[in-house]
Short mmCIF file of C-alpha atoms in Angstrom, two decimals:
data_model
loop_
_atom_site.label_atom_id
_atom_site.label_comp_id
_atom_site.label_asym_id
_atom_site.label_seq_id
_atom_site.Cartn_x
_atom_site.Cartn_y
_atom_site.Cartn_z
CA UNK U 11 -15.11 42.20 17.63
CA UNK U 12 -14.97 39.10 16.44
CA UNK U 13 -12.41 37.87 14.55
CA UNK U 14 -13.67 33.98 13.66
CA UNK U 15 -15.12 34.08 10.59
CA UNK U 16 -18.04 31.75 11.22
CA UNK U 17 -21.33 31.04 13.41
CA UNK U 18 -20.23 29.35 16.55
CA UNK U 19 -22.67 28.96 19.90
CA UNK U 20 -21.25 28.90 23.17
CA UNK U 21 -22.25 27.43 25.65
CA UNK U 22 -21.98 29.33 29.29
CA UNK U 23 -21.48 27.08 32.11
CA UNK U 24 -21.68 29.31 35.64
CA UNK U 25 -23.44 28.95 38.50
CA UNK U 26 -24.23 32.66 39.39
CA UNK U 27 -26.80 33.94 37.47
CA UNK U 28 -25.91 37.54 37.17
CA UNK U 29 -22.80 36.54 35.81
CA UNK U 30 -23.89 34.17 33.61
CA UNK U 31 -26.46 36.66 32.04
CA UNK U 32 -23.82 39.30 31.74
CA UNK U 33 -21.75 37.01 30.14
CA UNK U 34 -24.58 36.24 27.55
CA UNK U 35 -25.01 39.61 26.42
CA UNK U 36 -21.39 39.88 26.37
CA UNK U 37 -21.02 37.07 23.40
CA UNK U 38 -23.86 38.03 21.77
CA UNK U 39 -22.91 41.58 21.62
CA UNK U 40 -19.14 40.37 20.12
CA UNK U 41 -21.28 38.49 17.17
CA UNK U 42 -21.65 34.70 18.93
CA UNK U 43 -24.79 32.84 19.57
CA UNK U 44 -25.30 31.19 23.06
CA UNK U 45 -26.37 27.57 23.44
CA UNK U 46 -27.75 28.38 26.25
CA UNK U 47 -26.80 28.92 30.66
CA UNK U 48 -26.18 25.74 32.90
CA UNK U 49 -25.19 26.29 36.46
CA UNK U 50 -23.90 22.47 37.69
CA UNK U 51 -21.52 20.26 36.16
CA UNK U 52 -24.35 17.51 35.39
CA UNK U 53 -26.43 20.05 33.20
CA UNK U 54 -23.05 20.75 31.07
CA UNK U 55 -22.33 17.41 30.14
CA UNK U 56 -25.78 17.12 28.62
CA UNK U 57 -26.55 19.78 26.79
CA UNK U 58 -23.16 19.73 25.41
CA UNK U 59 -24.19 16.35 24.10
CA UNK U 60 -27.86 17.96 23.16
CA UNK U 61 -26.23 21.40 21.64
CA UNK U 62 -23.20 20.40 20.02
CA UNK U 63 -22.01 23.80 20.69
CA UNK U 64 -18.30 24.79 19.49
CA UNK U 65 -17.42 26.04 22.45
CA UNK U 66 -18.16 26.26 26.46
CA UNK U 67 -17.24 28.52 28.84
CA UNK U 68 -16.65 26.72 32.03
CA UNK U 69 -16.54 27.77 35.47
CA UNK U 70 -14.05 26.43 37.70
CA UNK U 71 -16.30 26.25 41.16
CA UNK U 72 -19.05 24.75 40.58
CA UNK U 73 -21.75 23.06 43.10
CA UNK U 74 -22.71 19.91 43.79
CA UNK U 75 -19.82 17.16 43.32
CA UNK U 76 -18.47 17.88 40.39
CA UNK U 77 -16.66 20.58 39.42
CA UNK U 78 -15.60 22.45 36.46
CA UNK U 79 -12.34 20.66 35.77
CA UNK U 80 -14.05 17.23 35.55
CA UNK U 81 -16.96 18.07 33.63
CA UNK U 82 -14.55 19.64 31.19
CA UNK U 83 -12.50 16.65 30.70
CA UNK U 84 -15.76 15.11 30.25
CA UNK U 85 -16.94 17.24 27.60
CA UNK U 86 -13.67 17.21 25.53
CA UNK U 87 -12.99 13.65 25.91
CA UNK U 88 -16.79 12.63 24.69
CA UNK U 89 -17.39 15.45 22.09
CA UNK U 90 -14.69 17.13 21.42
CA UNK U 91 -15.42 20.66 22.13
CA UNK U 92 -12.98 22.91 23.09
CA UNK U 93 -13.58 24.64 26.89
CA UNK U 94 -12.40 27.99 28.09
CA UNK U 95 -12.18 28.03 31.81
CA UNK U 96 -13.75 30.99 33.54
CA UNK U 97 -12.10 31.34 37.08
CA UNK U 98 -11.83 34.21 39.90
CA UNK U 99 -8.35 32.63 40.89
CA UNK U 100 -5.51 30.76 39.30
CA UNK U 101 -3.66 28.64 41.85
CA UNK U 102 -1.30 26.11 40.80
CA UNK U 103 -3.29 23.53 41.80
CA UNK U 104 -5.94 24.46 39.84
CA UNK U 105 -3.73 24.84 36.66
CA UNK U 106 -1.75 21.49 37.44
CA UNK U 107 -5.41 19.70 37.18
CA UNK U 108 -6.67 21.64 34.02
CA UNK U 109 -3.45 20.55 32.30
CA UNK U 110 -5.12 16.90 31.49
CA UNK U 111 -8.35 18.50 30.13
CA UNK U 112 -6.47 19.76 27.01
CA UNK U 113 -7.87 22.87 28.45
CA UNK U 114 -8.33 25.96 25.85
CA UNK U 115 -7.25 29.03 27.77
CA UNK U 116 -8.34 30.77 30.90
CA UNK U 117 -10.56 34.07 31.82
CA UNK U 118 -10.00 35.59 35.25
CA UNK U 119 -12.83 37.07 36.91
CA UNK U 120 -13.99 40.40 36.96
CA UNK U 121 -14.80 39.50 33.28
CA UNK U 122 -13.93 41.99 30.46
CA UNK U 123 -15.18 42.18 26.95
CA UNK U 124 -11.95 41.89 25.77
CA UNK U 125 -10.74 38.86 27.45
CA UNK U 126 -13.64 37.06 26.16
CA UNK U 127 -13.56 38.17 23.04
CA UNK U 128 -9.75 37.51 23.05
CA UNK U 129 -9.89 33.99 24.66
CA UNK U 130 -12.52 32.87 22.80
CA UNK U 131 -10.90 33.59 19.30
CA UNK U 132 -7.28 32.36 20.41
CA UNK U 133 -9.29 28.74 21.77
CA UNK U 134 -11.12 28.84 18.44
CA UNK U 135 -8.04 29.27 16.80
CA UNK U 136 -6.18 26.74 18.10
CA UNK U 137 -9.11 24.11 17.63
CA UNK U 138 -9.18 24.69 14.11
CA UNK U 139 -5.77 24.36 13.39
CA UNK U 140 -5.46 21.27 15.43
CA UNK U 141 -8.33 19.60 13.38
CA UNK U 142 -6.36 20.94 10.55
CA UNK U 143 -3.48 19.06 12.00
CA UNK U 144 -4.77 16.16 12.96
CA UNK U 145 -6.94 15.68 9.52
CA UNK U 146 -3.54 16.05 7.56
CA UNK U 147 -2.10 13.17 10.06
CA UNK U 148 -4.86 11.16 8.96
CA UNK U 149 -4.07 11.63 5.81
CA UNK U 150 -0.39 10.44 5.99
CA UNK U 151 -1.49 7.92 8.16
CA UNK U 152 -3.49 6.36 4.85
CA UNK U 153 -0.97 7.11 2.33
CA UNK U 154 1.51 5.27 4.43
CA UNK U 155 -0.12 2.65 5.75
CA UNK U 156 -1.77 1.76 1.83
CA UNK U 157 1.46 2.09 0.35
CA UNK U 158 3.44 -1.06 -1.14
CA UNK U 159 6.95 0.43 -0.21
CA UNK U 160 7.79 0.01 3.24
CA UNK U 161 7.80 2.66 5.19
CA UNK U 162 9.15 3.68 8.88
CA UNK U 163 11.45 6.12 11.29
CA UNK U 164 13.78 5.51 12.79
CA UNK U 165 15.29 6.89 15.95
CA UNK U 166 19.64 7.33 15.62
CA UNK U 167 20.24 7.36 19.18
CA UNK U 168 18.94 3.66 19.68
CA UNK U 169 17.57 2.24 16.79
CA UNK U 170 14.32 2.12 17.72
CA UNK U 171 10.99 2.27 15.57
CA UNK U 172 8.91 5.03 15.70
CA UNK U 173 6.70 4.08 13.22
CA UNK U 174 6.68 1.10 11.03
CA UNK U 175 3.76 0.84 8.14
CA UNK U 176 1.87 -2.53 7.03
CA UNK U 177 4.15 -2.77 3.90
CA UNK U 178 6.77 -4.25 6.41
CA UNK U 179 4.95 -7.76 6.53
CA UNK U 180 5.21 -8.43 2.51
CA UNK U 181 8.83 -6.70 2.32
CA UNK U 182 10.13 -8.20 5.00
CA UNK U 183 7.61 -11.04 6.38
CA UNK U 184 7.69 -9.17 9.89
CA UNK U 185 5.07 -7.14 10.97
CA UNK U 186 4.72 -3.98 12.71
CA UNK U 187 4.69 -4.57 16.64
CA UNK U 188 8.07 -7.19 15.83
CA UNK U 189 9.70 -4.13 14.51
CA UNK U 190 8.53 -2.02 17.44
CA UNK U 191 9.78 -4.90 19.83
CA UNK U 192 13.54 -5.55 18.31
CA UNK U 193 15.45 -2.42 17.65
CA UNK U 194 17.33 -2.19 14.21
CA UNK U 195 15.77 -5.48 12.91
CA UNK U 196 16.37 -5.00 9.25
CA UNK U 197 20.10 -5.17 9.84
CA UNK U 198 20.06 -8.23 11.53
CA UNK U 199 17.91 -9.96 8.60
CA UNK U 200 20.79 -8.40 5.92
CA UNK U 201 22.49 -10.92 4.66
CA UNK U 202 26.26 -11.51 5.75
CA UNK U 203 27.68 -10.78 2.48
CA UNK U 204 26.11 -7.30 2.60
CA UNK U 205 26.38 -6.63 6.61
CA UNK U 206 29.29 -4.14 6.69
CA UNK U 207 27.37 -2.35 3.40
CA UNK U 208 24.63 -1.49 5.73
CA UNK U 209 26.32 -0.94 8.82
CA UNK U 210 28.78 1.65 7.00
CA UNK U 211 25.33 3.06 5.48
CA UNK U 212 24.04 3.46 9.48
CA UNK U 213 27.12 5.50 10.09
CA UNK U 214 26.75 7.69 7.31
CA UNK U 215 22.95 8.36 8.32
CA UNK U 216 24.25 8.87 11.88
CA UNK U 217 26.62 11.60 10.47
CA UNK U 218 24.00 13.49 9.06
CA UNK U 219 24.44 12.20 5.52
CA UNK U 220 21.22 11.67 3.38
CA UNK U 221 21.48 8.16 1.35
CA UNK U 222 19.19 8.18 -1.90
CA UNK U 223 20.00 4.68 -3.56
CA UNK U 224 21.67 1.60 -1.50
CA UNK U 225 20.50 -1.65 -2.67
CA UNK U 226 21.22 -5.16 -0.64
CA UNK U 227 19.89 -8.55 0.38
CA UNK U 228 17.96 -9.57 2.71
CA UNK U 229 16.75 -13.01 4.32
CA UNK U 230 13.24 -12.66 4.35
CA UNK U 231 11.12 -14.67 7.33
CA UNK U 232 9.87 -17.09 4.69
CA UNK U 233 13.56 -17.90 4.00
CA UNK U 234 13.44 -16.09 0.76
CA UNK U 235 16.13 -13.92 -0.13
CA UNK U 236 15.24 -10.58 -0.79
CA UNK U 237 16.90 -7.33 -2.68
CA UNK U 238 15.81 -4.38 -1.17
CA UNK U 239 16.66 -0.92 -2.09
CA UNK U 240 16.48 1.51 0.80
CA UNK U 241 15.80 5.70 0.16
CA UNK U 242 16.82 7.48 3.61
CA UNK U 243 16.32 11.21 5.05
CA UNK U 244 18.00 12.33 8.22
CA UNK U 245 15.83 14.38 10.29
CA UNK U 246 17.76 16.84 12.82
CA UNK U 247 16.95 17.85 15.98
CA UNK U 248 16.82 22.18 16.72
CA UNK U 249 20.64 21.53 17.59
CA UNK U 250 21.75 20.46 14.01
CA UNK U 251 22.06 17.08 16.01
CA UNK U 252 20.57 13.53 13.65
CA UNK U 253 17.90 12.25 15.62
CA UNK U 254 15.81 10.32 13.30
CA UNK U 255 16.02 8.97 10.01
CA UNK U 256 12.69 8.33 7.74
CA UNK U 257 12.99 5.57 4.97
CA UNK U 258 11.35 4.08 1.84
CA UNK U 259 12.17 0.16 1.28
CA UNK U 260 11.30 -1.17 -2.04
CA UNK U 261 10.98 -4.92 -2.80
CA UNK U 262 13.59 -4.92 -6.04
CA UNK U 263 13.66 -8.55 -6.21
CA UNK U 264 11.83 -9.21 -9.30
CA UNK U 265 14.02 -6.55 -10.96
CA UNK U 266 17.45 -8.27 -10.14
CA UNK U 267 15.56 -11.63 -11.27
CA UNK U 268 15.05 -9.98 -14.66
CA UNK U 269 18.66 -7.66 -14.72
CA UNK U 270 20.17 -11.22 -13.78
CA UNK U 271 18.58 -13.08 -16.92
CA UNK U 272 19.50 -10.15 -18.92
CA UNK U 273 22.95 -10.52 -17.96
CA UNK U 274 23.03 -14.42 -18.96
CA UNK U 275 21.24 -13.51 -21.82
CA UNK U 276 23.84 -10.73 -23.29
CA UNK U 277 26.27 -13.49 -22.14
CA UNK U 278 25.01 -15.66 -24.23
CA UNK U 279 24.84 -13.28 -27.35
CA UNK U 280 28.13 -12.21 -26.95
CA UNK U 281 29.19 -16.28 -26.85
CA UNK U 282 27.03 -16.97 -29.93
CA UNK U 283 28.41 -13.77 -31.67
CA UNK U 284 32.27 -14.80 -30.97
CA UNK U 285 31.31 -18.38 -32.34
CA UNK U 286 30.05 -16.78 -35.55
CA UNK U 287 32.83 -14.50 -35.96
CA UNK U 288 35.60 -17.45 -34.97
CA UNK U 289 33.13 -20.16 -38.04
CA UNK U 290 33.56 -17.36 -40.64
CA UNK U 291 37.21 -16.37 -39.82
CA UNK U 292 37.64 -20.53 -40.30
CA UNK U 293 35.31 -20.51 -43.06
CA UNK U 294 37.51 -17.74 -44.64
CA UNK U 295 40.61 -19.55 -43.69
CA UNK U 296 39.46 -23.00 -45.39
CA UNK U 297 37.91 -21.41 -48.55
CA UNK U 298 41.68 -19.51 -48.91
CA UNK U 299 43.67 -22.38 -48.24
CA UNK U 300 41.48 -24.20 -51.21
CA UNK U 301 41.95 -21.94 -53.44
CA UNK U 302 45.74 -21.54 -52.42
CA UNK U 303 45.92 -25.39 -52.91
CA UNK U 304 43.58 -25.50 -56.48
CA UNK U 305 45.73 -23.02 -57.55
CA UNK U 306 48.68 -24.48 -57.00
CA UNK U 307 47.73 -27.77 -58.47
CA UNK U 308 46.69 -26.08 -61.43
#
Protein backbone atom coordinates (compact mmCIF):
# COMPACT_ATOMS: atom_id res chain seq x y z
CA UNK A 1 0.00 0.00 0.00
CA UNK A 2 1.11 3.11 -0.36
CA UNK A 3 1.49 5.33 2.21
CA UNK A 4 2.77 8.81 0.27
CA UNK A 5 0.02 10.75 -0.23
CA UNK A 6 0.81 12.02 -3.71
CA UNK A 7 1.55 11.04 -7.54
CA UNK A 8 5.19 10.25 -7.79
CA UNK A 9 6.87 8.28 -11.04
CA UNK A 10 9.72 6.18 -10.61
CA UNK A 11 11.98 5.62 -12.58
CA UNK A 12 13.47 1.79 -12.81
CA UNK A 13 17.00 1.62 -13.69
CA UNK A 14 18.04 -2.39 -14.24
CA UNK A 15 19.61 -4.04 -16.73
CA UNK A 16 17.67 -7.43 -16.74
CA UNK A 17 14.60 -7.16 -18.28
CA UNK A 18 12.52 -9.65 -16.45
CA UNK A 19 13.33 -7.94 -13.46
CA UNK A 20 12.83 -4.73 -14.49
CA UNK A 21 9.26 -5.60 -15.82
CA UNK A 22 8.42 -7.32 -12.60
CA UNK A 23 9.47 -4.52 -10.85
CA UNK A 24 7.08 -2.28 -12.98
CA UNK A 25 4.07 -4.05 -12.21
CA UNK A 26 5.21 -4.16 -8.77
CA UNK A 27 4.98 -0.08 -8.36
CA UNK A 28 2.20 0.22 -10.31
CA UNK A 29 0.28 -2.32 -8.48
CA UNK A 30 1.37 -0.35 -4.89
CA UNK A 31 -0.34 2.97 -6.57
CA UNK A 32 3.07 4.64 -8.36
CA UNK A 33 3.49 5.55 -11.93
CA UNK A 34 6.74 4.47 -13.75
CA UNK A 35 8.83 6.91 -15.79
CA UNK A 36 9.78 4.42 -17.60
CA UNK A 37 12.90 1.11 -17.76
CA UNK A 38 16.63 2.02 -18.60
CA UNK A 39 19.16 -0.74 -18.49
CA UNK A 40 22.83 1.34 -18.61
CA UNK A 41 23.99 4.05 -16.56
CA UNK A 42 24.08 6.56 -19.69
CA UNK A 43 20.22 6.08 -20.39
CA UNK A 44 19.56 7.02 -16.49
CA UNK A 45 21.22 10.15 -16.44
CA UNK A 46 19.05 11.32 -19.31
CA UNK A 47 15.85 10.52 -18.85
CA UNK A 48 16.19 11.53 -15.35
CA UNK A 49 16.94 14.91 -16.83
CA UNK A 50 13.94 14.27 -19.57
CA UNK A 51 11.38 12.73 -16.76
CA UNK A 52 11.99 14.60 -13.77
CA UNK A 53 10.82 11.63 -11.97
CA UNK A 54 10.75 11.75 -7.95
CA UNK A 55 12.38 8.87 -7.60
CA UNK A 56 14.78 6.03 -9.30
CA UNK A 57 15.41 2.78 -8.50
CA UNK A 58 18.96 2.02 -9.27
CA UNK A 59 20.77 -1.04 -9.81
CA UNK A 60 24.07 -1.46 -8.45
CA UNK A 61 25.77 -3.66 -11.50
CA UNK A 62 25.26 -2.20 -14.29
CA UNK A 63 27.05 -2.65 -17.90
CA UNK A 64 29.10 -0.77 -19.79
CA UNK A 65 31.52 1.65 -17.69
CA UNK A 66 29.53 3.08 -15.47
CA UNK A 67 27.88 1.73 -12.83
CA UNK A 68 25.06 2.31 -10.58
CA UNK A 69 26.87 4.16 -7.83
CA UNK A 70 28.18 6.85 -10.24
CA UNK A 71 25.25 7.43 -12.22
CA UNK A 72 23.47 7.92 -8.92
CA UNK A 73 25.71 10.52 -7.66
CA UNK A 74 25.14 11.91 -10.96
CA UNK A 75 21.54 12.05 -10.81
CA UNK A 76 21.32 13.51 -7.22
CA UNK A 77 24.01 15.94 -7.60
CA UNK A 78 22.37 17.44 -11.08
CA UNK A 79 18.61 17.04 -10.21
CA UNK A 80 18.11 16.27 -7.09
CA UNK A 81 16.18 13.15 -7.05
CA UNK A 82 16.39 10.87 -4.46
CA UNK A 83 17.77 7.05 -5.58
CA UNK A 84 17.00 3.76 -3.95
CA UNK A 85 19.66 1.27 -4.72
CA UNK A 86 18.49 -2.12 -5.88
CA UNK A 87 21.36 -4.70 -5.20
CA UNK A 88 21.69 -8.71 -4.96
CA UNK A 89 24.63 -8.12 -2.40
CA UNK A 90 25.71 -5.62 0.18
CA UNK A 91 29.48 -5.68 0.67
CA UNK A 92 31.17 -3.05 2.49
CA UNK A 93 32.70 -1.82 -0.29
CA UNK A 94 29.77 -1.27 -1.99
CA UNK A 95 28.14 0.60 1.01
CA UNK A 96 31.46 2.62 1.78
CA UNK A 97 31.02 4.07 -2.01
CA UNK A 98 27.15 4.68 -1.85
CA UNK A 99 27.81 6.70 1.32
CA UNK A 100 28.85 9.94 -0.95
CA UNK A 101 25.72 9.59 -3.17
CA UNK A 102 23.47 10.75 -0.27
CA UNK A 103 22.06 7.43 -1.15
CA UNK A 104 18.18 6.84 -0.10
CA UNK A 105 18.05 3.29 1.19
CA UNK A 106 18.78 -0.11 -0.21
CA UNK A 107 16.58 -3.23 -1.66
CA UNK A 108 18.26 -6.64 -1.67
CA UNK A 109 17.48 -8.89 -4.36
CA UNK A 110 15.04 -11.43 -4.59
CA UNK A 111 12.72 -8.34 -4.59
CA UNK A 112 9.55 -8.32 -2.39
CA UNK A 113 6.51 -6.17 -2.56
CA UNK A 114 7.06 -5.10 0.68
CA UNK A 115 10.53 -3.93 0.57
CA UNK A 116 9.65 -1.77 -2.24
CA UNK A 117 6.83 -0.54 -1.05
CA UNK A 118 8.65 0.01 2.32
CA UNK A 119 11.87 1.59 0.85
CA UNK A 120 10.27 3.61 -1.39
CA UNK A 121 7.99 5.42 1.24
CA UNK A 122 10.86 5.67 3.99
CA UNK A 123 13.27 7.44 0.82
CA UNK A 124 10.20 9.54 0.04
CA UNK A 125 9.94 10.36 3.45
CA UNK A 126 13.08 11.42 4.18
CA UNK A 127 13.27 13.65 0.90
CA UNK A 128 10.42 15.55 1.92
CA UNK A 129 11.39 16.33 5.20
CA UNK A 130 14.81 17.30 4.15
CA UNK A 131 13.33 19.86 1.60
CA UNK A 132 11.27 20.76 4.53
CA UNK A 133 14.50 21.27 6.32
CA UNK A 134 16.46 22.78 4.12
CA UNK A 135 13.54 25.38 2.91
CA UNK A 136 13.20 26.46 6.69
CA UNK A 137 17.25 26.99 6.61
CA UNK A 138 16.68 29.17 3.82
CA UNK A 139 14.48 30.92 5.52
CA UNK A 140 16.70 31.76 8.58
CA UNK A 141 19.34 32.18 6.33
CA UNK A 142 17.24 35.51 4.95
CA UNK A 143 15.95 36.66 8.16
CA UNK A 144 19.47 36.69 9.42
CA UNK A 145 21.39 37.75 6.89
CA UNK A 146 18.57 40.99 6.17
CA UNK A 147 18.53 41.78 9.66
CA UNK A 148 20.15 45.16 11.07
CA UNK A 149 21.19 43.48 14.47
CA UNK A 150 24.17 41.53 14.22
CA UNK A 151 23.92 38.26 14.39
CA UNK A 152 26.38 35.07 14.92
CA UNK A 153 27.43 31.69 17.05
CA UNK A 154 29.72 31.19 18.65
CA UNK A 155 31.65 28.09 19.57
CA UNK A 156 32.76 28.06 23.81
CA UNK A 157 35.46 25.69 23.43
CA UNK A 158 37.58 28.11 21.13
CA UNK A 159 35.92 31.06 20.26
CA UNK A 160 35.44 30.48 16.97
CA UNK A 161 32.61 31.72 14.49
CA UNK A 162 30.25 29.54 13.23
CA UNK A 163 28.27 31.86 11.60
CA UNK A 164 28.54 35.54 11.40
CA UNK A 165 25.61 37.59 9.38
CA UNK A 166 26.18 40.82 7.06
CA UNK A 167 24.98 43.12 9.95
CA UNK A 168 28.61 42.60 11.33
CA UNK A 169 30.16 45.12 8.71
CA UNK A 170 27.85 48.29 9.85
CA UNK A 171 28.01 47.19 13.71
CA UNK A 172 31.28 46.55 13.81
CA UNK A 173 33.05 47.72 10.37
CA UNK A 174 34.39 44.00 9.98
CA UNK A 175 32.94 41.72 7.79
CA UNK A 176 32.10 38.19 7.82
CA UNK A 177 35.20 36.03 6.59
CA UNK A 178 37.48 38.59 9.26
CA UNK A 179 35.29 37.20 11.92
CA UNK A 180 35.63 33.66 10.60
CA UNK A 181 39.52 34.26 10.37
CA UNK A 182 40.25 35.81 14.11
CA UNK A 183 38.58 33.94 16.86
CA UNK A 184 36.73 36.08 19.59
CA UNK A 185 37.24 39.38 17.63
CA UNK A 186 34.62 41.45 19.30
CA UNK A 187 36.52 41.25 22.56
CA UNK A 188 39.56 42.43 21.28
CA UNK A 189 37.76 45.63 19.61
CA UNK A 190 36.00 46.28 23.41
CA UNK A 191 37.29 49.03 24.67
CA UNK A 192 39.81 48.83 27.73
CA UNK A 193 37.60 50.47 30.11
CA UNK A 194 34.98 47.75 29.51
CA UNK A 195 37.48 44.60 28.88
CA UNK A 196 37.09 42.73 32.19
CA UNK A 197 32.98 43.54 31.75
CA UNK A 198 33.07 41.30 28.80
CA UNK A 199 35.52 38.88 29.69
CA UNK A 200 33.58 38.18 33.14
CA UNK A 201 30.39 38.07 30.70
CA UNK A 202 32.46 35.10 28.53
CA UNK A 203 32.78 33.22 31.76
CA UNK A 204 29.36 33.41 32.72
CA UNK A 205 28.25 32.18 29.09
CA UNK A 206 30.92 29.46 29.49
CA UNK A 207 29.14 28.39 32.77
CA UNK A 208 26.03 27.87 31.20
CA UNK A 209 24.50 31.18 32.22
CA UNK A 210 22.14 32.94 29.66
CA UNK A 211 22.95 36.92 29.54
CA UNK A 212 19.82 39.02 28.29
CA UNK A 213 21.09 42.75 28.58
CA UNK A 214 25.02 43.73 28.78
CA UNK A 215 25.76 46.91 27.18
CA UNK A 216 29.59 48.21 26.40
CA UNK A 217 31.88 50.05 24.01
CA UNK A 218 33.42 49.24 21.33
CA UNK A 219 36.20 50.72 18.90
CA UNK A 220 34.70 50.38 15.72
CA UNK A 221 37.23 49.88 12.44
CA UNK A 222 36.39 53.41 11.35
CA UNK A 223 37.77 54.55 14.75
CA UNK A 224 34.36 55.33 15.98
CA UNK A 225 33.40 54.35 19.27
CA UNK A 226 30.57 52.26 19.48
CA UNK A 227 27.89 51.11 22.37
CA UNK A 228 26.74 47.88 21.71
CA UNK A 229 24.30 45.91 23.64
CA UNK A 230 24.77 42.18 23.33
CA UNK A 231 21.51 39.45 23.94
CA UNK A 232 23.22 35.85 24.43
CA UNK A 233 21.76 32.09 24.55
CA UNK A 234 23.93 29.19 25.55
CA UNK A 235 23.32 26.24 23.51
CA UNK A 236 24.29 22.76 25.26
CA UNK A 237 25.59 19.89 23.93
CA UNK A 238 23.42 16.16 24.73
CA UNK A 239 25.84 16.14 27.88
CA UNK A 240 24.41 19.33 29.59
CA UNK A 241 27.98 20.54 28.47
CA UNK A 242 27.94 24.74 26.80
CA UNK A 243 29.11 24.35 23.46
CA UNK A 244 27.89 27.29 21.65
CA UNK A 245 26.49 30.48 22.37
CA UNK A 246 24.06 32.40 19.72
CA UNK A 247 23.91 36.32 20.02
CA UNK A 248 22.03 39.47 18.95
CA UNK A 249 24.33 42.79 18.85
CA UNK A 250 22.49 45.97 18.59
CA UNK A 251 24.13 49.28 17.52
CA UNK A 252 22.83 51.47 20.81
CA UNK A 253 24.96 54.30 19.99
CA UNK A 254 22.52 56.81 18.94
CA UNK A 255 20.55 55.96 22.10
CA UNK A 256 23.44 56.77 24.63
CA UNK A 257 24.00 60.00 22.31
CA UNK A 258 20.43 61.00 23.16
CA UNK A 259 20.31 59.37 27.13
CA UNK A 260 23.70 61.43 27.37
CA UNK A 261 22.05 64.89 26.25
CA UNK A 262 19.20 64.03 28.39
CA UNK A 263 21.38 63.72 31.24
CA UNK A 264 23.09 67.31 30.58
CA UNK A 265 19.86 68.49 29.91
CA UNK A 266 18.11 67.43 33.44
CA UNK A 267 21.50 68.78 34.67
CA UNK A 268 20.89 71.77 33.50
CA UNK A 269 17.19 72.05 34.79
CA UNK A 270 18.04 71.04 38.01
CA UNK A 271 20.99 74.04 37.93
CA UNK A 272 18.45 76.56 36.57
CA UNK A 273 15.79 75.34 39.13
CA UNK A 274 18.34 75.72 42.27
CA UNK A 275 19.21 79.28 40.81
CA UNK A 276 15.52 80.19 40.92
CA UNK A 277 14.87 78.81 44.20
CA UNK A 278 18.40 80.41 45.74
CA UNK A 279 16.98 84.42 43.57
CA UNK A 280 13.61 84.06 45.38
CA UNK A 281 14.94 82.84 48.81
CA UNK A 282 17.30 86.28 48.27
CA UNK A 283 14.49 88.06 46.84
CA UNK A 284 12.51 87.06 50.02
CA UNK A 285 15.43 87.84 52.18
CA UNK A 286 15.92 91.54 50.68
CA UNK A 287 12.16 92.40 50.49
CA UNK A 288 12.15 91.29 54.58
CA UNK A 289 15.11 93.03 55.50
CA UNK A 290 13.33 96.32 53.80
CA UNK A 291 10.56 96.12 55.40
CA UNK A 292 12.44 95.21 58.76
CA UNK A 293 14.51 98.42 58.06
CA UNK A 294 11.21 100.83 56.82
CA UNK A 295 9.74 99.71 59.74
CA UNK A 296 12.12 100.49 61.96
CA UNK A 297 12.74 103.91 60.62
CA UNK A 298 9.26 104.60 60.87
Amino acid sequence: MNLVFRSLKILIVEDEKIIAKDIESTIKRLGYESAGIVSNAEDAIKKAGEMKPGLVLMDITLKGGTDGIEAAKIINDTFDIPVVYLTAHQDEDTIERSMFTNSYGFITKPLDDRDINSAINAAIYRYDVENKLKEAEERYFRLTENAMDMIFSQSLEDMTYNYVNRACLDITGYTPAEFYMKPNLIEEIVKPDWTEQYKRSVRRLAAGENINDIEFMVRHKSGDDRWLNQRSTVVKNNSGKPQIVEAIITDVTQRKIYEKKLEETNEKLRAYSNHLQKAREDERYNISREIHDQLGQD
